[in-house]
Amino acid sequence: MSSPSPAPYGRATGLANGTILIGFALFAFILLARVTLIANAGNDIPFFDQWEGEAKILYHAWETGAWTWRDFLRPHNEHRLLATQVLNVSLLSLNSQWDPLVQMVAGACLSAFTAAALMVWVARGLSGFQKTMIALAIAVFFLPIASWHNTLWGFQSQVYFTLGLSVIAMWGWTTEGSHHKARLAVALVATLVALVSSGTVVFLGVALVGGGIESALSRRRLGARTLYLVIGGLFVLVAAWLLRPAVPGHSELRATDWASFMSAWTSALAWPETRLPALSFVLMNLPWLVLVGGRVSGRISPTLFGDRAVMLGLWSIAAAAGQAWARGGAQMGGAGIPSRYVDFLIFLPLANVLAACELYRRGLGPLRLARCAFAVFAFFLLSAWVSTSASVWEAMIIPRKQDRFGQSRLVGEVVETRSGDALKGQPWTFIPHFDATSILSVVDDAVLQPILPPSLQRVSPFQWLEGDEGLLRLGAVPGGVPRTGRYSAWGTFISSTSQSRTGETLSKPFRFDGYAGELSLFHTGVGSRTSVVFVDQNTGRETSLSLTDIPPYSWENVTIRIPPGIYGLRVRNERVQDGVALTALRPMGPLSWATRRLLGISTELLWVSAGALFVLLTLIGLDSRPSPKS
């Protein structure tokens, strides 16, 4: 016998109708959370596949005019990355420069959009209290701590294209009402783009087929809804199989037997609880299993809200199976879930939160028992996420934060020594590429040199109008300046100090023709006040950079926006025994400058967005409460 009609969602009045408002707040919070991580642990040095798959193949053809539309569909491992390739070339064209930091921020925007779209899709029609619970779950699991890899690797926008397009497709394929045909058209377009944007679109096919079959079983009828889902899902599965490139070299990464596959699969299904996967994968997914079992058996009547929980769960179950099959033999065989795969698993805990909310709303069993069960599940899920995130923070993020320029230093040493000796013994998170020849082939490419990221610019943009163009010294820096890596490989040093008195010195005039520039500054003062001033030789206008916040004896990148013109460089010292060393002003495009400006204020904006989200969810949560039957 089916359960009685579910308890009412609650009287949705006033702010409780603000699902889209919550979506905007979530977008801002997730975006700024990821941008803050980029600001603290990111840099503009390309990482692994970007050197060859992006620069040598795509950008080289784009810059020489030899590219064709087939370059956007060229296979990369098991994927065709149309959306990622179009995005990267668009950013390159708008910026007139390749900049992985700009790509990272673009990926953060895609991730934030996915979070907002997910909220709007699953929470429409719910009460304010339900929306608050779901929004909090989305806000937590979309934080970039565990999935730091995709956030700090500009090439990984493919992940967020997959997630976002899947949410749009599932929304369109499962929507009913007056705009059903228009939404189906949107879903079809999203599905077609997803097919040529990542091989992981196969997960969407499984979710659609499985969702259609489950819908038919729970509703005891084969309607148009089921046909749409099954036909659309089969189309995705067949097309994804036909488009999938063969990569023989990856065969050793696959699960070699049933035991290794099941071990990797249960580990993925148990995420974020990775310590006891054999037990945790059942406990972590118990709400979803109860909901699906109750719907199929007829004990729980189906609803649209329940349909969304079912499809999100099927999507991530397929993702876990895909990971176990493709990488279960090596990277997931007891080594944990790689960070770049975590984003494909976050739909599963969210699906369980939705299932728990649906069970709680229905009031299955005594009210007090339902509340206790919900609280225990939420505590178990949150504590597992906190534990996993803390270990990732300590092992991965803190080291990168403490040495943000470690990768650029290694690239500089590779260029200087023309070998990969500098890469030996380094933590893999700092290694730009294991093959030094891939790095050198990009840095030495005459076609790519003008568009290289600011940190890889080898030609000094200081165009001195008189005198020697070599090293210009205005004084000696106390303690000396470390000249390793990129700081001696490219860029001109300008050193200044006041050994016995405060004062300032003006450099020779130089020409600057860029949109904006970036300096690497080395400061020797402790708590001193030193500033670098660019003086326009024609108008006398001064643009100043304060160095008070730079830690002593450390490098820091500082951006400056000055119009093209002729400048003199003045270093003002307000303390004895203070010094500063600067590399040449490296040119950067408008998007690079805007990105660095955003990174500079990201922490403050994050706290503002977090406070706004908290206030909004509190008001909406109090506006309407569900009342489960006891």
XYZ file of C-alpha atoms in Angstrom:
630
model
C 0.000 0.000 0.000
C 1.345 3.418 -0.861
C 1.965 5.961 1.854
C -0.523 8.747 2.510
C -0.106 11.995 0.661
C 2.990 13.786 1.814
C 2.783 16.492 4.379
C 2.418 19.936 2.864
C 5.608 21.675 1.913
C 4.541 24.623 3.982
C 3.027 27.978 3.229
C 5.548 29.509 0.831
C 5.070 33.221 1.254
C 7.256 36.285 0.943
C 10.937 35.388 0.933
C 10.189 31.670 0.758
C 9.435 32.164 -2.928
C 12.982 33.443 -3.493
C 14.575 30.345 -4.998
C 16.218 32.401 -7.711
C 17.432 34.885 -5.081
C 19.101 32.018 -3.221
C 20.588 30.892 -6.524
C 22.228 34.284 -7.030
C 23.547 34.268 -3.455
C 24.961 30.768 -3.913
C 26.572 31.800 -7.183
C 28.374 34.695 -5.505
C 29.480 32.615 -2.512
C 30.806 29.625 -4.481
C 32.521 31.871 -7.014
C 34.290 33.908 -4.343
C 35.226 30.799 -2.349
C 36.996 29.374 -5.382
C 38.547 32.713 -6.329
C 39.898 33.053 -2.780
C 41.569 29.647 -3.084
C 43.024 30.712 -6.444
C 44.320 33.926 -4.868
C 46.085 32.035 -2.079
C 47.345 28.916 -3.847
C 47.210 29.576 -7.580
C 49.631 31.004 -10.124
C 49.741 31.557 -13.861
C 52.146 28.696 -14.659
C 50.598 26.068 -16.994
C 50.129 22.612 -15.521
C 50.723 19.253 -17.237
C 48.403 18.884 -20.270
C 48.315 22.634 -20.821
C 51.881 22.740 -22.145
C 51.310 20.520 -25.164
C 47.587 19.783 -25.478
C 46.696 23.443 -25.107
C 49.693 25.566 -26.109
C 51.616 23.524 -28.678
C 48.584 22.087 -30.447
C 45.707 24.554 -30.157
C 47.279 27.970 -29.543
C 50.118 27.466 -32.013
C 47.620 26.648 -34.766
C 45.375 29.531 -33.703
C 48.192 32.094 -33.744
C 49.547 30.963 -37.124
C 46.103 30.773 -38.722
C 46.512 27.066 -39.443
C 43.614 25.965 -37.226
C 40.382 24.431 -38.491
C 37.116 23.534 -36.771
C 38.477 19.996 -36.392
C 41.040 21.314 -33.887
C 38.184 21.994 -31.466
C 37.007 18.388 -31.751
C 40.429 16.729 -31.665
C 40.427 13.975 -28.989
C 42.274 14.571 -25.758
C 42.660 11.255 -23.952
C 39.108 9.838 -23.733
C 37.434 13.202 -24.316
C 36.466 15.679 -26.994
C 36.672 19.115 -25.404
C 34.722 21.441 -27.685
C 33.365 23.750 -24.976
C 36.716 23.954 -23.163
C 38.628 24.639 -26.378
C 36.186 27.361 -27.462
C 36.342 28.950 -24.006
C 40.146 28.922 -23.906
C 40.542 30.401 -27.385
C 37.937 33.061 -26.577
C 39.797 34.053 -23.418
C 43.073 34.128 -25.362
C 41.576 36.377 -28.042
C 39.904 38.778 -25.600
C 43.003 39.011 -23.411
C 45.620 38.913 -26.169
C 47.517 36.663 -23.799
C 47.320 33.149 -22.423
C 46.733 33.264 -18.686
C 45.818 30.161 -16.631
C 44.635 32.418 -13.777
C 41.956 33.835 -16.072
C 40.988 30.274 -17.008
C 40.730 29.330 -13.334
C 38.341 32.199 -12.632
C 36.274 31.214 -15.680
C 36.091 27.658 -14.310
C 35.042 29.065 -10.928
C 32.200 30.919 -12.682
C 31.062 27.673 -14.332
C 31.125 25.829 -11.013
C 29.163 28.619 -9.299
C 26.621 28.584 -12.129
C 26.165 24.833 -11.690
C 25.518 25.297 -7.964
C 22.968 28.042 -8.644
C 21.228 26.094 -11.435
C 21.071 23.002 -9.236
C 19.455 25.024 -6.460
C 16.830 26.523 -8.772
C 16.037 23.110 -10.284
C 15.677 21.010 -7.154
C 14.190 23.572 -4.737
C 11.382 25.049 -6.801
C 8.066 24.658 -4.957
C 9.564 23.799 -1.571
C 9.066 25.659 1.674
C 11.604 28.108 3.006
C 12.942 25.628 5.566
C 13.477 22.963 2.890
C 15.224 25.461 0.632
C 17.518 26.507 3.464
C 18.615 22.931 4.152
C 19.284 22.231 0.483
C 21.104 25.529 -0.061
C 23.384 24.842 2.909
C 24.214 21.389 1.534
C 25.025 22.809 -1.904
C 27.131 25.595 -0.369
C 29.177 23.107 1.648
C 29.790 20.465 -1.004
C 30.624 22.963 -3.751
C 33.411 24.468 -1.655
C 36.673 23.845 -3.530
C 38.730 22.289 -0.734
C 38.480 18.606 -1.626
C 38.355 19.374 -5.361
C 41.289 21.797 -5.277
C 42.822 20.213 -8.376
C 40.034 21.309 -10.714
C 39.973 24.784 -9.174
C 43.711 25.409 -9.556
C 44.091 23.859 -13.020
C 42.821 26.137 -15.776
C 42.433 23.203 -18.153
C 39.712 21.594 -16.025
C 36.751 23.718 -17.112
C 35.635 20.537 -18.879
C 34.535 19.202 -15.471
C 32.234 22.132 -14.819
C 30.878 22.115 -18.360
C 29.907 18.487 -17.769
C 28.215 19.245 -14.449
C 26.406 22.354 -15.641
C 25.197 20.884 -18.926
C 24.029 17.742 -17.104
C 21.942 19.814 -14.673
C 20.364 21.748 -17.574
C 19.677 18.538 -19.487
C 18.117 16.742 -16.521
C 15.972 19.805 -15.780
C 14.741 19.933 -19.363
C 14.119 16.203 -19.820
C 12.118 15.914 -16.580
C 10.053 19.127 -16.751
C 6.318 19.041 -17.325
C 3.820 21.825 -17.939
C 2.999 24.497 -20.467
C 6.610 25.115 -21.496
C 7.490 21.453 -21.816
C 8.445 21.568 -25.511
C 10.641 24.639 -25.111
C 12.434 23.055 -22.176
C 12.909 19.832 -24.097
C 14.570 21.865 -26.857
C 16.917 23.439 -24.295
C 17.676 19.979 -22.879
C 18.451 18.631 -26.352
C 20.860 21.489 -27.102
C 22.594 21.017 -23.723
C 22.874 17.284 -24.392
C 24.380 17.781 -27.847
C 26.955 20.272 -26.554
C 27.800 17.947 -23.677
C 28.444 15.083 -26.083
C 31.370 16.930 -27.671
C 32.548 18.623 -24.477
C 33.615 15.646 -22.373
C 33.529 11.867 -22.490
C 31.946 11.865 -19.027
C 28.609 12.816 -20.608
C 27.945 9.061 -20.526
C 26.927 9.588 -16.880
C 24.033 11.727 -18.100
C 22.843 8.888 -20.334
C 22.784 6.464 -17.408
C 20.899 8.984 -15.254
C 18.256 9.546 -17.943
C 17.687 5.862 -18.718
C 17.725 4.863 -15.076
C 15.471 7.766 -14.115
C 12.958 6.820 -16.817
C 12.853 3.175 -15.744
C 12.509 4.098 -12.061
C 9.750 6.578 -12.916
C 7.814 3.894 -14.779
C 8.219 1.395 -11.941
C 7.206 3.835 -9.215
C 4.228 5.221 -11.157
C 3.125 1.821 -12.471
C 2.687 3.164 -15.978
C 4.666 3.805 -19.132
C 3.934 7.396 -20.039
C 5.411 10.032 -22.316
C 7.702 11.143 -19.501
C 9.356 7.740 -19.308
C 9.726 7.525 -23.076
C 11.388 10.929 -23.236
C 13.890 9.955 -20.571
C 14.723 6.497 -21.920
C 14.989 7.576 -25.545
C 17.083 10.618 -24.642
C 19.320 8.536 -22.395
C 19.857 5.829 -25.003
C 20.727 8.492 -27.553
C 23.367 9.889 -25.185
C 24.829 6.448 -24.449
C 25.076 5.436 -28.110
C 26.460 8.791 -29.252
C 28.989 8.894 -26.388
C 30.193 5.402 -27.271
C 30.607 6.291 -30.956
C 32.447 9.532 -30.157
C 34.710 8.031 -27.524
C 38.366 7.930 -28.679
C 40.406 4.815 -28.012
C 43.457 5.357 -25.773
C 45.416 2.076 -25.641
C 48.004 3.540 -23.282
C 45.390 3.899 -20.536
C 44.485 0.227 -20.453
C 46.813 -0.437 -17.530
C 44.933 2.118 -15.426
C 41.692 0.164 -15.599
C 40.393 -2.252 -13.033
C 41.841 -5.639 -13.915
C 39.298 -7.810 -12.130
C 35.927 -7.721 -10.410
C 37.425 -7.334 -6.927
C 39.490 -4.256 -7.824
C 36.480 -2.724 -9.582
C 34.187 -3.257 -6.585
C 36.814 -1.905 -4.195
C 37.245 1.272 -6.236
C 33.480 1.625 -6.781
C 32.528 1.309 -3.123
C 35.288 3.776 -2.205
C 33.839 6.303 -4.616
C 30.281 5.679 -3.417
C 31.390 6.193 0.184
C 32.903 9.624 -0.479
C 33.549 11.749 1.567
C 33.935 9.000 4.197
C 37.033 7.263 2.824
C 38.294 5.436 5.927
C 35.695 2.612 6.042
C 34.321 2.415 2.494
C 32.904 -1.111 2.828
C 30.520 0.103 5.537
C 30.255 3.786 4.773
C 28.976 3.461 1.220
C 25.761 1.962 2.629
C 25.386 4.410 5.515
C 26.193 7.447 3.361
C 23.560 6.488 0.807
C 20.887 5.039 3.095
C 18.361 7.898 2.602
C 18.597 7.572 -1.170
C 18.297 3.770 -1.061
C 15.251 3.979 1.237
C 13.590 6.535 -1.029
C 14.176 4.553 -4.228
C 13.154 1.276 -2.579
C 9.994 2.837 -1.172
C 9.025 4.375 -4.505
C 9.589 1.191 -6.500
C 7.765 -0.970 -3.936
C 4.807 1.405 -3.871
C 5.180 2.380 -0.209
C 6.197 5.942 -1.118
C 4.213 7.797 -3.746
C 6.407 9.454 -6.424
C 6.816 13.226 -6.616
C 8.797 15.545 -8.877
C 11.067 16.394 -5.965
C 11.795 12.706 -5.445
C 12.479 12.302 -9.165
C 15.230 14.903 -8.928
C 16.855 13.114 -6.001
C 16.742 9.810 -7.906
C 18.371 11.228 -11.048
C 21.160 13.027 -9.195
C 21.949 9.807 -7.347
C 22.011 7.778 -10.563
C 24.325 10.343 -12.178
C 26.929 10.026 -9.433
C 26.574 6.240 -9.149
C 27.397 6.086 -12.855
C 30.302 8.501 -12.292
C 31.660 6.298 -9.491
C 31.374 3.223 -11.714
C 33.102 5.024 -14.573
C 35.964 6.072 -12.331
C 36.305 2.567 -10.932
C 36.417 1.026 -14.399
C 38.710 3.574 -16.086
C 41.120 4.215 -13.190
C 40.397 1.491 -10.662
C 43.558 -0.427 -11.443
C 45.976 2.314 -10.461
C 44.840 5.639 -9.120
C 41.899 4.446 -7.032
C 43.224 1.136 -5.835
C 43.634 2.120 -2.202
C 45.120 5.562 -2.889
C 41.863 7.391 -2.228
C 39.747 9.461 -4.584
C 41.892 11.756 -6.765
C 40.963 15.394 -6.266
C 40.076 15.935 -9.919
C 37.369 13.233 -9.648
C 35.691 14.636 -6.531
C 33.469 17.068 -8.436
C 31.845 14.119 -10.192
C 30.809 12.675 -6.837
C 29.247 15.699 -5.124
C 25.834 15.018 -6.671
C 25.610 11.817 -4.583
C 25.693 13.354 -1.073
C 23.390 16.076 -2.370
C 21.005 13.412 -3.673
C 21.020 11.831 -0.215
C 20.263 15.205 1.374
C 17.308 15.586 -1.007
C 16.151 12.051 -0.203
C 16.437 12.719 3.530
C 14.412 15.910 3.114
C 11.738 14.004 1.172
C 11.517 11.276 3.825
C 11.448 13.870 6.593
C 8.737 15.863 4.836
C 6.578 12.784 4.486
C 6.731 12.118 8.197
C 7.422 8.405 7.818
C 7.329 7.151 11.391
C 7.193 9.261 14.564
C 8.192 12.899 14.156
C 10.855 12.756 16.878
C 12.429 9.663 15.321
C 12.445 11.323 11.905
C 14.169 14.386 13.302
C 16.781 12.299 15.120
C 17.503 10.219 12.020
C 17.870 13.366 9.902
C 20.203 14.946 12.457
C 22.368 11.810 12.753
C 22.701 11.506 8.964
C 23.538 15.215 8.592
C 26.169 15.026 11.346
C 27.757 11.892 9.858
C 27.871 13.417 6.374
C 29.220 16.780 7.520
C 31.871 15.294 9.817
C 33.123 13.049 6.999
C 33.360 16.042 4.663
C 35.193 18.125 7.266
C 37.669 15.305 7.946
C 38.414 14.766 4.252
C 38.689 18.483 3.567
C 41.022 19.020 6.531
C 43.421 16.337 5.303
C 43.425 17.836 1.795
C 43.976 21.313 3.219
C 46.981 20.165 5.217
C 48.558 17.982 2.551
C 47.904 19.981 -0.623
C 46.624 23.503 -0.160
C 48.868 24.742 2.661
C 52.124 23.779 0.855
C 50.984 25.571 -2.295
C 49.904 28.586 -0.266
C 53.266 28.771 1.477
C 55.183 28.668 -1.814
C 52.890 30.175 -4.414
C 55.751 30.764 -6.836
C 57.282 27.321 -6.520
C 56.182 26.304 -10.009
C 57.452 29.482 -11.651
C 60.787 29.022 -9.860
C 61.063 25.489 -11.237
C 60.222 26.628 -14.758
C 62.913 29.303 -14.529
C 65.480 26.750 -13.441
C 64.478 24.403 -16.270
C 64.935 27.240 -18.773
C 68.304 28.246 -17.304
C 69.764 24.757 -17.084
C 67.990 23.392 -20.192
C 67.331 20.178 -18.273
C 64.822 18.628 -15.928
C 67.191 18.209 -12.986
C 65.352 20.884 -11.014
C 62.160 18.818 -11.161
C 63.651 15.778 -9.460
C 62.546 15.180 -5.905
C 59.912 17.924 -5.972
C 56.339 17.360 -4.683
C 54.151 16.507 -7.650
C 51.787 19.410 -6.857
C 54.659 21.818 -7.651
C 55.886 20.155 -10.833
C 54.542 21.984 -13.931
C 55.320 18.975 -16.116
C 57.390 15.852 -15.564
C 58.966 16.218 -19.015
C 61.255 19.257 -19.225
C 61.258 19.105 -23.018
C 57.530 19.913 -23.046
C 58.197 23.059 -21.018
C 61.133 24.127 -23.191
C 59.245 23.499 -26.424
C 56.608 26.038 -25.366
C 58.894 28.658 -23.814
C 61.248 28.550 -26.827
C 58.459 28.692 -29.427
C 58.733 32.042 -31.245
C 55.029 31.925 -32.144
C 53.925 31.376 -28.536
C 56.378 33.714 -26.781
C 54.316 36.912 -27.304
C 51.206 35.314 -25.734
C 52.845 33.455 -22.851
C 51.484 34.130 -19.334
C 53.019 37.134 -17.540
C 55.335 34.977 -15.422
C 56.777 33.373 -18.556
C 57.469 36.573 -20.468
C 61.139 36.396 -21.407
C 61.501 39.693 -23.261
C 61.925 42.602 -20.862
C 59.240 45.234 -21.476
C 61.511 47.901 -19.956
C 62.456 49.775 -23.111
C 65.208 52.058 -21.853
C 65.477 55.260 -23.850
C 69.103 55.921 -22.937
C 72.119 54.098 -21.603
C 72.709 50.434 -20.965
C 69.725 48.072 -21.256
C 71.305 45.572 -18.908
C 71.051 45.326 -15.156
C 70.301 48.740 -13.664
C 71.356 49.221 -10.039
C 70.295 52.201 -7.981
C 71.852 50.764 -4.862
C 72.635 47.497 -3.113
C 69.910 45.502 -1.411
C 70.865 44.573 2.186
C 71.334 40.833 2.461
C 71.324 40.379 -1.291
C 68.585 39.188 -3.589
C 68.026 35.514 -4.460
C 68.543 35.215 -8.193
C 67.216 31.793 -9.016
C 64.545 30.572 -11.346
C 62.578 33.014 -13.430
C 63.974 36.042 -11.590
C 67.296 35.681 -13.365
C 66.030 33.855 -16.441
C 63.987 36.793 -17.701
C 63.368 40.304 -16.417
C 65.588 43.196 -15.382
C 66.406 43.834 -11.737
C 66.083 47.280 -10.279
C 67.508 47.479 -6.762
C 67.287 50.360 -4.357
C 68.137 51.045 -0.736
C 68.893 53.732 1.765
C 71.974 52.528 3.555
C 72.339 55.549 5.822
C 69.420 57.858 5.197
C 65.916 57.909 3.791
C 65.384 59.217 0.287
C 64.441 58.359 -3.285
C 66.074 57.814 -6.636
C 64.651 58.138 -10.149
C 65.584 55.586 -12.790
C 66.317 56.187 -16.418
C 63.185 56.797 -18.515
C 61.612 53.797 -20.220
C 58.683 53.211 -22.544
C 55.628 51.105 -21.655
C 53.174 50.121 -24.395
C 51.032 47.517 -22.626
C 47.555 47.607 -21.083
C 48.765 46.703 -17.593
C 51.841 45.162 -16.032
C 53.000 42.850 -13.270
C 56.072 43.231 -11.083
C 57.754 40.674 -8.879
C 58.955 42.497 -5.783
C 61.536 41.371 -3.255
C 61.463 43.313 0.010
C 64.143 43.324 2.713
C 62.506 45.725 5.170
C 60.704 44.582 8.310
C 57.649 46.739 8.881
C 59.147 49.484 6.729
C 57.298 51.737 4.364
C 58.719 51.604 0.873
C 56.915 52.486 -2.322
C 57.607 52.199 -6.012
C 56.344 55.140 -8.051
C 55.901 55.300 -11.811
C 56.340 58.921 -12.934
C 54.900 59.944 -16.300
C 57.669 61.962 -17.943
C 55.225 64.026 -20.009
C 52.548 64.911 -17.450
C 54.313 64.345 -14.153
C 51.454 62.072 -13.010
C 52.535 59.517 -10.395
C 51.204 55.980 -9.914
C 52.381 54.439 -6.656
C 52.710 50.900 -5.328
C 53.015 50.505 -1.559
C 55.208 47.664 -0.306
C 54.161 47.709 3.341
C 52.254 44.412 3.163
C 54.989 42.334 1.564
C 56.692 39.947 4.026
C 60.421 40.580 4.417
C 62.809 38.531 2.290
C 60.071 37.149 0.060
C 58.810 37.655 -3.457
C 55.344 38.922 -4.222
C 53.582 39.714 -7.500
C 51.957 43.144 -7.767
C 49.916 44.420 -10.700
C 49.690 48.006 -11.872
C 47.525 49.748 -14.445
C 49.302 52.585 -16.224
C 48.526 53.962 -19.689
C 51.112 53.661 -22.467
C 53.794 56.309 -22.222
C 57.305 57.206 -21.085
C 58.012 56.710 -17.384
C 60.694 57.028 -14.813
C 60.791 54.643 -11.875
C 61.184 56.154 -8.408
C 61.785 54.038 -5.293
C 60.956 55.842 -2.071
C 62.468 54.529 1.146
C 61.336 55.702 4.536
C 63.596 53.579 6.662
C 67.322 53.024 6.957
C 68.639 49.637 5.792
C 65.608 49.017 3.642
C 65.743 47.603 0.169
C 63.638 46.373 -2.682
C 64.363 44.476 -5.867
C 62.029 44.372 -8.847
C 61.843 42.334 -11.995
C 60.918 43.995 -15.221
C 57.344 45.089 -15.692
C 55.761 42.135 -17.464
C 52.848 43.054 -19.767
C 49.423 41.583 -19.227
C 46.094 41.791 -21.010
C 42.908 43.417 -19.701
C 41.423 40.147 -18.442
C 44.671 39.297 -16.658
C 44.678 42.682 -14.936
C 41.000 42.407 -13.946
C 41.585 38.871 -12.647
C 44.429 39.952 -10.410
C 42.390 42.870 -9.112
C 39.626 40.426 -8.221
C 42.088 38.060 -6.561
C 43.397 40.918 -4.448
C 40.003 41.632 -2.853
C 38.545 38.116 -2.956
C 38.864 37.415 0.770
C 36.933 40.519 1.774
C 34.240 39.854 -0.824
C 33.972 36.231 0.327
C 33.128 37.267 3.883
C 30.528 39.713 2.602
C 28.912 37.079 0.374
C 28.960 34.493 3.174
C 27.246 36.931 5.528
C 24.648 37.848 2.911
C 23.925 34.172 2.197
C 23.587 33.398 5.907
C 21.151 36.274 6.505
C 19.119 35.379 3.410
C 18.837 31.702 4.327
C 17.932 32.564 7.915
C 15.095 34.842 6.805
C 13.831 32.361 4.227
C 14.119 29.420 6.622
C 12.046 31.209 9.266
C 9.445 32.352 6.762
C 7.904 28.917 6.241
C 8.454 25.642 8.058
C 7.395 22.158 6.969
C 5.225 20.177 9.355
C 5.779 16.439 8.915
C 3.026 14.191 10.148
C 3.824 12.208 13.236
